XYZ file of C-alpha atoms in Angstrom:
452
model
C 64.179 107.647 78.073
C 65.714 107.526 74.527
C 66.246 105.033 72.446
C 69.583 105.469 70.631
C 71.439 103.402 68.067
C 75.610 103.176 68.234
C 77.339 102.573 64.304
C 80.681 101.143 65.276
C 79.424 100.411 68.900
C 83.122 97.962 69.849
C 85.184 101.187 69.976
C 87.083 101.560 73.328
C 85.785 104.689 74.474
C 82.338 104.021 72.013
C 81.395 101.036 73.810
C 81.839 102.746 77.345
C 79.613 105.757 76.346
C 76.901 103.139 75.400
C 77.097 101.089 78.501
C 76.750 104.461 80.789
C 73.501 105.593 77.986
C 72.494 102.445 79.226
C 72.777 102.476 83.015
C 71.057 105.380 82.664
C 67.844 103.506 81.614
C 67.924 104.182 77.639
C 67.520 101.834 75.016
C 70.714 100.784 73.494
C 71.700 98.910 70.748
C 74.941 98.535 67.725
C 76.327 97.497 65.480
C 80.052 96.842 63.999
C 82.115 94.034 62.444
C 84.727 93.591 64.670
C 84.900 93.946 68.912
C 86.834 92.089 71.108
C 87.251 92.409 75.014
C 87.294 94.043 77.032
C 84.445 96.156 75.051
C 83.127 92.155 73.738
C 82.728 90.841 77.674
C 81.179 94.302 78.641
C 78.257 94.435 76.295
C 77.385 90.987 76.767
C 77.401 91.314 80.431
C 74.981 94.247 79.738
C 73.247 92.675 77.427
C 73.566 95.166 74.696
C 76.333 92.883 72.655
C 75.219 92.774 68.976
C 73.603 89.161 68.237
C 75.959 88.827 64.680
C 78.556 91.099 63.580
C 78.348 93.397 60.393
C 75.739 96.440 59.041
C 72.596 95.939 58.312
C 70.358 98.952 57.459
C 67.399 97.383 58.898
C 68.183 98.200 62.418
C 67.481 101.933 61.388
C 64.029 103.213 62.171
C 62.203 105.665 62.418
C 61.531 105.655 66.270
C 64.877 105.997 66.803
C 65.839 109.222 68.553
C 69.878 109.366 67.729
C 72.717 107.500 66.206
C 76.200 107.965 67.629
C 78.634 107.213 64.841
C 82.087 106.108 65.839
C 85.303 106.648 63.825
C 86.029 103.102 62.652
C 82.607 103.641 60.539
C 83.266 105.105 56.728
C 81.455 107.868 55.364
C 79.184 105.145 52.765
C 78.110 102.932 55.851
C 74.545 101.562 54.969
C 73.176 102.414 58.727
C 74.654 105.917 58.429
C 73.213 106.270 54.800
C 70.022 104.411 56.363
C 70.262 107.120 59.201
C 70.685 110.171 56.993
C 67.554 109.104 54.771
C 65.605 108.991 57.553
C 66.605 112.213 58.934
C 67.955 110.609 62.779
C 69.920 112.990 64.552
C 73.863 112.041 64.122
C 76.206 112.257 66.468
C 79.768 112.051 67.211
C 80.583 111.025 70.451
C 82.178 114.084 72.022
C 78.506 115.960 70.634
C 76.994 113.483 72.231
C 78.292 113.665 75.682
C 77.531 117.427 75.414
C 74.500 116.545 74.700
C 73.310 114.776 77.803
C 75.799 117.768 79.606
C 74.704 120.592 78.797
C 73.813 121.483 82.191
C 76.906 120.806 84.249
C 80.075 122.431 84.673
C 82.448 120.961 82.392
C 86.036 120.418 82.573
C 87.987 119.644 79.582
C 91.483 118.270 79.783
C 93.345 118.582 76.601
C 96.530 118.966 75.292
C 99.410 116.543 72.943
C 100.355 114.836 76.336
C 99.805 114.132 80.114
C 95.427 114.516 79.458
C 94.488 110.858 80.473
C 96.672 110.878 83.512
C 96.154 114.595 84.813
C 92.076 113.828 84.207
C 92.902 110.465 86.082
C 94.249 112.749 89.110
C 91.071 115.480 88.985
C 89.143 112.430 89.289
C 91.054 110.581 92.472
C 90.957 113.535 94.710
C 86.959 114.438 93.657
C 86.325 111.036 94.062
C 88.404 111.573 97.548
C 86.565 114.762 98.430
C 82.857 112.619 98.043
C 82.413 115.368 95.378
C 79.478 114.011 93.200
C 81.116 114.184 88.885
C 80.952 112.544 86.016
C 83.510 111.581 83.842
C 84.935 110.568 80.317
C 88.749 109.176 80.312
C 90.860 106.841 78.337
C 91.968 104.614 80.525
C 91.332 102.605 83.135
C 91.578 104.750 86.624
C 92.112 102.074 89.681
C 89.276 103.353 91.570
C 86.976 103.206 88.795
C 84.693 100.707 87.444
C 84.190 102.568 84.067
C 86.128 105.061 81.857
C 82.633 106.596 80.733
C 79.766 108.143 83.763
C 76.781 109.504 83.361
C 74.152 110.928 85.921
C 72.690 113.728 87.487
C 76.190 115.049 88.635
C 76.436 118.717 88.630
C 80.219 118.587 86.980
C 81.436 116.601 84.059
C 85.259 115.818 83.660
C 86.473 114.985 79.782
C 89.524 113.591 78.652
C 89.630 116.196 75.620
C 91.003 114.902 72.552
C 92.128 116.375 69.511
C 91.668 113.904 67.119
C 88.526 113.725 64.344
C 85.354 113.340 65.948
C 83.784 111.339 63.299
C 84.424 110.664 58.977
C 81.225 113.375 58.695
C 82.419 115.615 61.356
C 86.603 116.365 60.678
C 86.316 118.153 63.438
C 88.676 117.722 66.572
C 86.986 116.402 69.676
C 87.813 119.187 71.830
C 86.033 121.562 69.982
C 82.415 120.214 70.406
C 82.602 120.226 74.463
C 82.275 123.737 75.494
C 84.301 123.708 78.441
C 83.691 126.366 82.121
C 87.336 125.164 82.945
C 90.406 123.473 80.528
C 93.910 122.582 81.079
C 96.035 122.792 77.945
C 98.848 120.403 78.999
C 101.319 120.713 75.994
C 101.651 120.733 72.480
C 104.105 118.313 70.373
C 102.706 117.396 66.440
C 100.745 114.334 66.289
C 98.391 112.247 64.141
C 100.106 113.384 60.708
C 97.355 111.338 59.200
C 95.350 113.935 60.311
C 97.447 117.153 60.164
C 99.773 117.255 57.805
C 102.128 119.622 58.646
C 102.889 120.745 62.410
C 101.228 124.392 61.839
C 98.055 122.618 60.730
C 97.991 120.537 64.091
C 98.474 123.576 66.308
C 96.398 125.636 64.747
C 93.463 123.098 66.163
C 94.657 124.280 69.761
C 94.405 127.901 68.288
C 90.812 127.393 67.606
C 89.898 125.596 70.790
C 90.945 128.111 72.902
C 88.997 131.208 70.896
C 85.779 128.913 70.947
C 85.880 128.752 74.684
C 83.613 131.230 76.252
C 85.033 134.729 77.434
C 85.721 134.907 80.936
C 85.873 130.657 81.358
C 89.179 129.431 83.248
C 92.301 128.213 81.496
C 95.392 126.319 82.931
C 98.331 126.186 80.802
C 101.291 124.183 80.935
C 104.094 127.352 81.445
C 107.010 125.602 80.459
C 105.650 124.589 77.313
C 106.946 127.232 74.992
C 104.616 126.379 72.355
C 101.605 126.437 74.677
C 102.933 130.053 75.657
C 102.449 131.318 72.208
C 99.549 129.639 71.377
C 97.616 131.486 74.748
C 99.808 134.261 74.081
C 97.711 134.437 70.614
C 94.150 133.077 71.100
C 93.604 133.736 75.047
C 93.021 137.100 75.988
C 89.828 136.366 76.304
C 89.939 133.514 79.197
C 91.168 133.679 82.619
C 94.365 131.980 81.765
C 96.848 130.915 84.732
C 100.227 128.734 84.471
C 101.444 126.161 85.840
C 104.973 125.096 86.433
C 106.805 121.863 88.308
C 106.565 122.864 91.533
C 109.771 121.911 93.718
C 110.444 118.672 94.499
C 113.198 115.552 95.660
C 113.723 112.027 95.687
C 114.272 109.516 99.245
C 114.326 105.751 97.620
C 113.092 106.705 94.032
C 110.136 108.316 95.572
C 108.839 111.740 94.875
C 108.517 114.233 98.042
C 107.067 117.951 96.797
C 107.422 120.628 98.574
C 103.782 122.676 99.552
C 102.845 125.324 101.346
C 101.946 122.509 104.349
C 105.032 121.225 104.516
C 106.773 118.014 102.100
C 104.276 116.165 100.653
C 105.269 111.809 99.552
C 103.672 111.084 96.285
C 102.962 107.813 94.506
C 103.635 109.472 91.160
C 107.649 110.628 89.628
C 108.713 112.257 87.168
C 108.898 115.998 85.927
C 105.900 115.775 83.823
C 103.867 113.872 85.944
C 104.328 116.710 88.875
C 103.387 118.912 86.577
C 100.390 117.025 85.492
C 99.605 117.377 89.355
C 100.398 120.506 89.068
C 97.264 120.835 86.858
C 94.950 118.933 88.699
C 95.560 121.344 91.453
C 94.905 124.255 89.599
C 91.313 122.350 88.259
C 90.442 120.944 91.731
C 90.860 124.817 93.499
C 88.743 126.103 90.961
C 86.478 123.098 92.167
C 86.425 123.888 95.621
C 89.160 122.051 96.998
C 91.666 123.446 99.509
C 95.147 122.901 98.705
C 95.016 121.917 102.481
C 92.512 118.974 101.211
C 94.428 118.362 97.816
C 97.309 116.933 98.472
C 96.654 114.213 100.881
C 93.825 113.148 98.321
C 96.484 113.052 95.649
C 99.420 110.597 97.769
C 97.164 107.940 97.393
C 96.890 108.538 93.254
C 98.242 105.145 91.968
C 98.274 106.388 88.076
C 96.151 105.914 85.086
C 96.548 102.074 83.433
C 99.795 101.840 81.200
C 101.047 105.290 82.205
C 104.341 105.080 84.295
C 102.824 101.817 85.782
C 104.855 99.246 87.471
C 104.517 95.655 86.225
C 106.204 93.779 88.469
C 109.242 93.684 90.751
C 111.880 91.587 92.143
C 115.340 89.993 91.292
C 117.346 92.945 91.065
C 114.650 93.884 88.468
C 112.491 96.635 88.385
C 109.988 96.923 84.885
C 107.231 99.331 84.159
C 104.850 99.776 81.128
C 103.982 103.371 79.362
C 101.521 104.596 77.108
C 104.550 107.128 75.774
C 104.398 106.947 71.279
C 105.514 110.311 70.173
C 108.810 111.788 70.693
C 108.480 114.120 73.336
C 106.187 111.442 75.369
C 108.730 109.071 75.242
C 111.845 111.622 76.462
C 109.517 112.862 79.368
C 108.763 109.097 80.802
C 112.652 108.105 80.241
C 113.426 111.373 81.551
C 111.212 110.476 84.657
C 112.292 106.410 85.096
C 116.254 107.901 85.120
C 115.459 110.304 87.814
C 113.932 108.037 89.929
C 116.301 104.796 89.438
C 119.567 107.209 88.879
C 121.958 103.505 89.710
C 119.746 101.014 87.537
C 120.882 99.927 84.073
C 117.811 101.258 82.113
C 116.766 99.016 79.626
C 113.913 100.565 77.153
C 112.629 99.289 74.472
C 109.635 101.255 72.530
C 107.606 100.078 69.675
C 106.517 101.825 66.467
C 102.604 101.535 66.309
C 101.157 104.111 65.774
C 100.567 105.926 62.272
C 103.109 108.703 62.852
C 105.524 106.444 64.433
C 105.567 103.500 61.433
C 105.547 106.811 58.729
C 108.978 107.505 56.980
C 108.019 110.451 56.379
C 107.847 111.129 60.809
C 110.433 108.341 61.729
C 113.305 111.672 61.792
C 111.202 113.353 64.556
C 112.487 110.948 66.771
C 116.210 111.859 66.615
C 117.805 111.010 69.785
C 114.711 110.520 71.358
C 116.274 107.414 73.014
C 119.697 108.454 73.936
C 119.056 108.647 77.748
C 118.542 104.828 78.603
C 121.669 102.754 78.617
C 120.589 100.094 76.574
C 117.896 101.483 73.444
C 115.174 98.460 71.714
C 113.189 99.985 68.921
C 110.375 97.347 68.175
C 107.817 97.282 64.880
C 105.980 94.455 63.091
C 104.929 93.985 59.493
C 101.769 93.168 60.397
C 101.299 96.659 61.722
C 102.569 98.517 58.358
C 100.052 96.329 56.251
C 96.879 96.811 58.782
C 97.595 101.005 58.649
C 98.686 100.428 54.980
C 101.785 101.761 55.101
C 104.773 100.752 52.639
C 107.410 98.514 54.437
C 110.289 99.635 56.551
C 113.685 98.148 56.645
C 115.281 98.039 60.345
C 118.506 100.664 59.582
C 116.014 103.094 58.331
C 114.214 103.543 61.769
C 118.064 102.995 63.620
C 119.551 105.866 61.207
C 116.188 108.227 61.987
C 116.694 107.552 66.386
C 120.262 108.652 65.345
C 122.079 105.608 67.907
C 124.648 104.360 66.746
C 123.888 100.926 69.227
C 120.419 101.174 69.276
C 118.639 97.406 68.753
C 115.493 97.188 65.832
C 113.266 94.109 66.265
C 110.942 93.673 63.650
C 109.220 90.099 64.780
C 108.644 88.675 68.387
C 111.128 86.039 68.915
C 114.281 88.581 68.059
C 112.450 91.162 70.203
C 111.860 88.612 73.116
C 115.536 87.352 72.628
C 117.179 90.568 73.136
C 115.303 91.240 76.389
C 116.173 88.009 77.996
C 120.043 88.677 76.518
C 119.845 92.506 78.100
C 118.085 91.365 81.688
C 120.309 88.456 82.116
C 122.972 90.382 84.136
C 121.936 91.528 87.299
C 124.729 92.481 88.469
C 123.693 96.017 88.778
C 120.137 96.780 89.744
C 118.206 96.910 85.928
C 115.409 99.353 85.452
C 112.726 97.381 82.317
C 110.788 100.254 80.774
C 108.648 99.449 77.649
C 106.479 101.814 75.790
C 103.842 101.665 73.182
C 100.278 102.708 72.456
C 99.797 99.002 71.317
C 100.493 95.604 73.135
C 104.242 94.464 71.430
C 101.762 91.521 69.229
C 101.156 90.165 73.086
C 104.394 89.182 74.176
C 104.107 88.049 77.701
C 106.940 89.989 79.181
C 106.653 88.682 83.126
C 107.205 85.022 81.233
C 110.050 86.730 79.128
C 112.346 88.132 82.049
C 111.858 85.003 84.458
C 112.618 82.731 82.397
């Protein structure tokens, strides 16, 4: 057992890794300048919540075996400087995850979109089949109590992120997992604060494939032209297998997939989710699960939190929320809902929340991404701009970049709430309401808004 200290323990994945290592019997401590729920409650229940917030170099002692450094910590963090001065090994969380999974078969789900869903699907099927495995996933998944598990299982399934590993390790997290099996789900420019041009962004995936061991298995989205280009240039040494959307049709809003064993009803919908399911199928087959066993298991998969998650239904209205925030993700989510609810009036509300989406230099990438719904609303808060150190945005500027003449743009909670209430008041035609954001719309209670 080891003594491990977390700098910036309050992060969504960081605190889950800390909890997983604590459950193994390691002595885990940590620091942060702010910790919010659910991390605060989770750490408190485990008895490892820091007594007070802030950075305390006196916590860094020679008897520590390792420091795990979160992205939230800056380069001049006093605890980091103390650890470096004492020569204590400092790891980013992906580096440490690799350290504790060196002897496992590592499955990494990479790409610009679909990572959480594919990872969750694989986890669900492996659990249904009674297989022993560890995992790291970026969302709450039904049937799993935590988002990181570390045991002596022979397999680990990892959601792979292309964002930098830490303030002192600027390379993408996916570079450190060294997978035996990987998925490349799609490539669409994101994180412009780190990757200022599309070419720089795409090159991260080229390097990732080039770093994989010869003969490793790669399953790639054959319907994404950029993925095909990257695979053709960088994956000659891999066992690369393409996947496409399976044949399917809808019955009463539910997807029916054609399989070798006959039609199978699945609980996810939309071409992008069925494409994700094909990736999960190939991974599971590589891990020894037959197609005949895969489909009964996946049919009960209800999705990861905030991935086309049904919020409520009734009174001629159904509402979903989704994590979509990049232009390609918006379009895929909107297409999926439109396919599943062709007779409904589709009202879509998107929150600009990420650094990229709030940056005027990137906004033009959203042109026509909100054309599909009958009514479209875009929301942003001036407070979010301040927190990210970005200049102010005008509503008209946002509207111009989306290139939809009747787009409604709201920049405060009250006007957004009134807009949604007005749009949903007429339910003579069934309404499908879709909220898309990586944030929370500043905490608006949508159940209360639409029931008003």
